[in-house]
């Protein structure tokens, strides 16, 4: 495992364990996957890791800010290791594929609400709904 996973875990005051390293590696290599996929990826590398251990690891990593949990409307929760920035997501209405989308211009323009109602905004979540290229091609060839 890359030593930076170990460094990240220690910096978050988490013990370095094989399940935590395996979950981080799975999410690094397969961003935006659901819990069942994470379990399958982790168990392919470490068959003795229980479902509950993966759930516990995902919760601990999310609570520590090492993993981000996203849940577009009508979809199951997904996880990614890209944290610490204010990026958004584009979701295919047909197949459910998800990709990262950076803020359009300048310094996090999405954090400037037209009327913040007195709140101090520190994060914005934007989901773009679309049709991915593969689904658009399949639809056009029918």
PDB file of C-alpha atoms in Angstrom:
ATOM      1  CA  UNK A   1       0.000   0.000   0.000  1.00  0.00           C
ATOM      2  CA  UNK A   2       1.220   3.517  -0.684  1.00  0.00           C
ATOM      3  CA  UNK A   3       2.647   5.083   2.449  1.00  0.00           C
ATOM      4  CA  UNK A   4       0.475   8.184   2.033  1.00  0.00           C
ATOM      5  CA  UNK A   5      -2.607   6.150   3.067  1.00  0.00           C
ATOM      6  CA  UNK A   6      -0.795   5.304   6.267  1.00  0.00           C
ATOM      7  CA  UNK A   7       0.142   8.950   6.754  1.00  0.00           C
ATOM      8  CA  UNK A   8      -3.448  10.065   6.127  1.00  0.00           C
ATOM      9  CA  UNK A   9      -4.813   7.562   8.639  1.00  0.00           C
ATOM     10  CA  UNK A  10      -2.310   8.547  11.318  1.00  0.00           C
ATOM     11  CA  UNK A  11      -2.918  12.274  10.689  1.00  0.00           C
ATOM     12  CA  UNK A  12      -6.635  11.612  11.269  1.00  0.00           C
ATOM     13  CA  UNK A  13      -5.779   9.773  14.533  1.00  0.00           C
ATOM     14  CA  UNK A  14      -6.911   6.447  13.055  1.00  0.00           C
ATOM     15  CA  UNK A  15      -5.041   3.183  13.432  1.00  0.00           C
ATOM     16  CA  UNK A  16      -3.536   1.773  10.262  1.00  0.00           C
ATOM     17  CA  UNK A  17      -5.338  -1.506   9.562  1.00  0.00           C
ATOM     18  CA  UNK A  18      -5.520  -3.756   6.529  1.00  0.00           C
ATOM     19  CA  UNK A  19      -9.266  -3.169   6.049  1.00  0.00           C
ATOM     20  CA  UNK A  20      -8.796   0.621   6.145  1.00  0.00           C
ATOM     21  CA  UNK A  21      -5.936   0.451   3.666  1.00  0.00           C
ATOM     22  CA  UNK A  22      -7.959  -1.862   1.410  1.00  0.00           C
ATOM     23  CA  UNK A  23     -10.998   0.447   1.436  1.00  0.00           C
ATOM     24  CA  UNK A  24      -8.868   3.495   0.640  1.00  0.00           C
ATOM     25  CA  UNK A  25      -7.191   1.629  -2.231  1.00  0.00           C
ATOM     26  CA  UNK A  26     -10.543   0.457  -3.593  1.00  0.00           C
ATOM     27  CA  UNK A  27     -11.936   3.992  -3.544  1.00  0.00           C
ATOM     28  CA  UNK A  28      -8.770   5.450  -5.055  1.00  0.00           C
ATOM     29  CA  UNK A  29      -9.001   2.990  -7.956  1.00  0.00           C
ATOM     30  CA  UNK A  30     -12.820   3.038  -8.270  1.00  0.00           C
ATOM     31  CA  UNK A  31     -14.263   6.422  -7.290  1.00  0.00           C
ATOM     32  CA  UNK A  32     -18.024   6.876  -6.866  1.00  0.00           C
ATOM     33  CA  UNK A  33     -18.798   3.247  -6.000  1.00  0.00           C
ATOM     34  CA  UNK A  34     -21.507   2.056  -3.649  1.00  0.00           C
ATOM     35  CA  UNK A  35     -21.020   0.055  -0.469  1.00  0.00           C
ATOM     36  CA  UNK A  36     -21.664  -3.329  -2.096  1.00  0.00           C
ATOM     37  CA  UNK A  37     -18.976  -2.621  -4.691  1.00  0.00           C
ATOM     38  CA  UNK A  38     -16.516  -1.530  -2.007  1.00  0.00           C
ATOM     39  CA  UNK A  39     -17.200  -4.765  -0.118  1.00  0.00           C
ATOM     40  CA  UNK A  40     -16.617  -6.838  -3.262  1.00  0.00           C
ATOM     41  CA  UNK A  41     -13.383  -5.005  -4.090  1.00  0.00           C
ATOM     42  CA  UNK A  42     -12.039  -5.322  -0.549  1.00  0.00           C
ATOM     43  CA  UNK A  43     -13.024  -8.991  -0.247  1.00  0.00           C
ATOM     44  CA  UNK A  44     -11.355  -9.803  -3.593  1.00  0.00           C
ATOM     45  CA  UNK A  45      -8.075  -8.737  -1.987  1.00  0.00           C
ATOM     46  CA  UNK A  46      -8.875  -9.826   1.576  1.00  0.00           C
ATOM     47  CA  UNK A  47     -11.571 -12.540   1.639  1.00  0.00           C
ATOM     48  CA  UNK A  48     -11.805 -12.655   5.440  1.00  0.00           C
ATOM     49  CA  UNK A  49     -12.903  -9.021   5.836  1.00  0.00           C
ATOM     50  CA  UNK A  50     -16.524  -8.940   6.967  1.00  0.00           C
ATOM     51  CA  UNK A  51     -19.288  -6.791   5.526  1.00  0.00           C
ATOM     52  CA  UNK A  52     -19.648  -5.080   8.896  1.00  0.00           C
ATOM     53  CA  UNK A  53     -15.923  -4.240   8.971  1.00  0.00           C
ATOM     54  CA  UNK A  54     -16.237  -2.474   5.604  1.00  0.00           C
ATOM     55  CA  UNK A  55     -19.309  -0.547   6.794  1.00  0.00           C
ATOM     56  CA  UNK A  56     -17.422   0.460   9.949  1.00  0.00           C
ATOM     57  CA  UNK A  57     -14.356   1.511   7.960  1.00  0.00           C
ATOM     58  CA  UNK A  58     -16.441   3.610   5.545  1.00  0.00           C
ATOM     59  CA  UNK A  59     -18.108   5.355   8.482  1.00  0.00           C
ATOM     60  CA  UNK A  60     -14.777   5.993  10.260  1.00  0.00           C
ATOM     61  CA  UNK A  61     -13.091   7.280   7.102  1.00  0.00           C
ATOM     62  CA  UNK A  62     -16.059   9.533   6.297  1.00  0.00           C
ATOM     63  CA  UNK A  63     -16.212  10.871   9.865  1.00  0.00           C
ATOM     64  CA  UNK A  64     -12.455  11.564   9.725  1.00  0.00           C
ATOM     65  CA  UNK A  65     -12.814  13.446   6.423  1.00  0.00           C
ATOM     66  CA  UNK A  66     -10.668  11.000   4.442  1.00  0.00           C
ATOM     67  CA  UNK A  67     -13.617   9.824   2.342  1.00  0.00           C
ATOM     68  CA  UNK A  68     -16.593  11.730   0.999  1.00  0.00           C
ATOM     69  CA  UNK A  69     -20.059  10.189   0.911  1.00  0.00           C
ATOM     70  CA  UNK A  70     -22.325  11.443  -1.845  1.00  0.00           C
ATOM     71  CA  UNK A  71     -25.909  10.478  -2.508  1.00  0.00           C
ATOM     72  CA  UNK A  72     -27.538  11.993  -5.582  1.00  0.00           C
ATOM     73  CA  UNK A  73     -31.332  12.082  -5.388  1.00  0.00           C
ATOM     74  CA  UNK A  74     -32.812   8.632  -5.998  1.00  0.00           C
ATOM     75  CA  UNK A  75     -29.418   6.887  -5.959  1.00  0.00           C
ATOM     76  CA  UNK A  76     -27.603   4.780  -3.392  1.00  0.00           C
ATOM     77  CA  UNK A  77     -24.796   6.359  -1.410  1.00  0.00           C
ATOM     78  CA  UNK A  78     -21.432   6.436  -3.164  1.00  0.00           C
ATOM     79  CA  UNK A  79     -17.947   7.080  -1.825  1.00  0.00           C
ATOM     80  CA  UNK A  80     -14.817   8.801  -3.086  1.00  0.00           C
ATOM     81  CA  UNK A  81     -11.408   9.792  -1.765  1.00  0.00           C
ATOM     82  CA  UNK A  82     -11.416  13.224  -3.405  1.00  0.00           C
ATOM     83  CA  UNK A  83     -12.005  15.441  -0.392  1.00  0.00           C
ATOM     84  CA  UNK A  84     -10.981  18.904   0.687  1.00  0.00           C
ATOM     85  CA  UNK A  85     -12.173  20.778  -2.363  1.00  0.00           C
ATOM     86  CA  UNK A  86     -15.561  22.006  -3.462  1.00  0.00           C
ATOM     87  CA  UNK A  87     -16.062  19.865  -6.549  1.00  0.00           C
ATOM     88  CA  UNK A  88     -19.404  18.677  -7.828  1.00  0.00           C
ATOM     89  CA  UNK A  89     -20.760  15.704  -9.771  1.00  0.00           C
ATOM     90  CA  UNK A  90     -22.471  14.930 -13.045  1.00  0.00           C
ATOM     91  CA  UNK A  91     -24.804  11.910 -13.010  1.00  0.00           C
ATOM     92  CA  UNK A  92     -26.125  10.011 -16.026  1.00  0.00           C
ATOM     93  CA  UNK A  93     -29.905   9.701 -15.883  1.00  0.00           C
ATOM     94  CA  UNK A  94     -29.739   6.421 -17.822  1.00  0.00           C
ATOM     95  CA  UNK A  95     -26.968   4.298 -16.337  1.00  0.00           C
ATOM     96  CA  UNK A  96     -26.147   6.188 -13.134  1.00  0.00           C
ATOM     97  CA  UNK A  97     -22.478   6.807 -14.003  1.00  0.00           C
ATOM     98  CA  UNK A  98     -20.958   9.602 -11.918  1.00  0.00           C
ATOM     99  CA  UNK A  99     -18.027  11.874 -12.754  1.00  0.00           C
ATOM    100  CA  UNK A 100     -16.361  14.753 -10.921  1.00  0.00           C
ATOM    101  CA  UNK A 101     -16.945  18.315 -12.114  1.00  0.00           C
ATOM    102  CA  UNK A 102     -14.793  21.181 -10.883  1.00  0.00           C
ATOM    103  CA  UNK A 103     -16.364  24.552 -10.156  1.00  0.00           C
ATOM    104  CA  UNK A 104     -16.842  26.365 -13.458  1.00  0.00           C
ATOM    105  CA  UNK A 105     -14.725  29.480 -13.014  1.00  0.00           C
ATOM    106  CA  UNK A 106     -12.638  31.275 -10.462  1.00  0.00           C
ATOM    107  CA  UNK A 107     -12.415  30.487  -6.791  1.00  0.00           C
ATOM    108  CA  UNK A 108     -15.361  28.294  -5.773  1.00  0.00           C
ATOM    109  CA  UNK A 109     -18.063  30.581  -7.181  1.00  0.00           C
ATOM    110  CA  UNK A 110     -20.661  28.140  -5.962  1.00  0.00           C
ATOM    111  CA  UNK A 111     -20.056  29.294  -2.394  1.00  0.00           C
ATOM    112  CA  UNK A 112     -21.575  32.691  -3.041  1.00  0.00           C
ATOM    113  CA  UNK A 113     -25.293  32.282  -2.413  1.00  0.00           C
ATOM    114  CA  UNK A 114     -27.638  34.934  -3.761  1.00  0.00           C
ATOM    115  CA  UNK A 115     -29.079  35.222  -0.226  1.00  0.00           C
ATOM    116  CA  UNK A 116     -27.357  33.191   2.483  1.00  0.00           C
ATOM    117  CA  UNK A 117     -30.118  33.996   5.033  1.00  0.00           C
ATOM    118  CA  UNK A 118     -27.409  34.758   7.604  1.00  0.00           C
ATOM    119  CA  UNK A 119     -25.735  31.356   7.271  1.00  0.00           C
ATOM    120  CA  UNK A 120     -21.959  31.042   6.860  1.00  0.00           C
ATOM    121  CA  UNK A 121     -21.675  28.877   3.733  1.00  0.00           C
ATOM    122  CA  UNK A 122     -18.650  26.556   3.714  1.00  0.00           C
ATOM    123  CA  UNK A 123     -19.678  23.976   1.143  1.00  0.00           C
ATOM    124  CA  UNK A 124     -22.005  23.718  -1.823  1.00  0.00           C
ATOM    125  CA  UNK A 125     -23.276  20.512  -3.362  1.00  0.00           C
ATOM    126  CA  UNK A 126     -24.241  20.703  -7.005  1.00  0.00           C
ATOM    127  CA  UNK A 127     -25.384  17.717  -9.044  1.00  0.00           C
ATOM    128  CA  UNK A 128     -25.606  18.047 -12.803  1.00  0.00           C
ATOM    129  CA  UNK A 129     -28.056  15.559 -14.322  1.00  0.00           C
ATOM    130  CA  UNK A 130     -27.246  14.495 -17.868  1.00  0.00           C
ATOM    131  CA  UNK A 131     -26.874  11.597 -20.292  1.00  0.00           C
ATOM    132  CA  UNK A 132     -23.367  10.154 -20.548  1.00  0.00           C
ATOM    133  CA  UNK A 133     -21.709   9.737 -23.941  1.00  0.00           C
ATOM    134  CA  UNK A 134     -22.165   5.944 -23.972  1.00  0.00           C
ATOM    135  CA  UNK A 135     -25.897   6.161 -23.234  1.00  0.00           C
ATOM    136  CA  UNK A 136     -26.380   8.991 -25.756  1.00  0.00           C
ATOM    137  CA  UNK A 137     -24.608   6.928 -28.451  1.00  0.00           C
ATOM    138  CA  UNK A 138     -26.703   3.849 -27.623  1.00  0.00           C
ATOM    139  CA  UNK A 139     -29.903   5.893 -27.705  1.00  0.00           C
ATOM    140  CA  UNK A 140     -28.999   7.477 -31.068  1.00  0.00           C
ATOM    141  CA  UNK A 141     -28.168   4.142 -32.695  1.00  0.00           C
ATOM    142  CA  UNK A 142     -31.563   2.609 -31.843  1.00  0.00           C
TER     143      UNK A 142
END
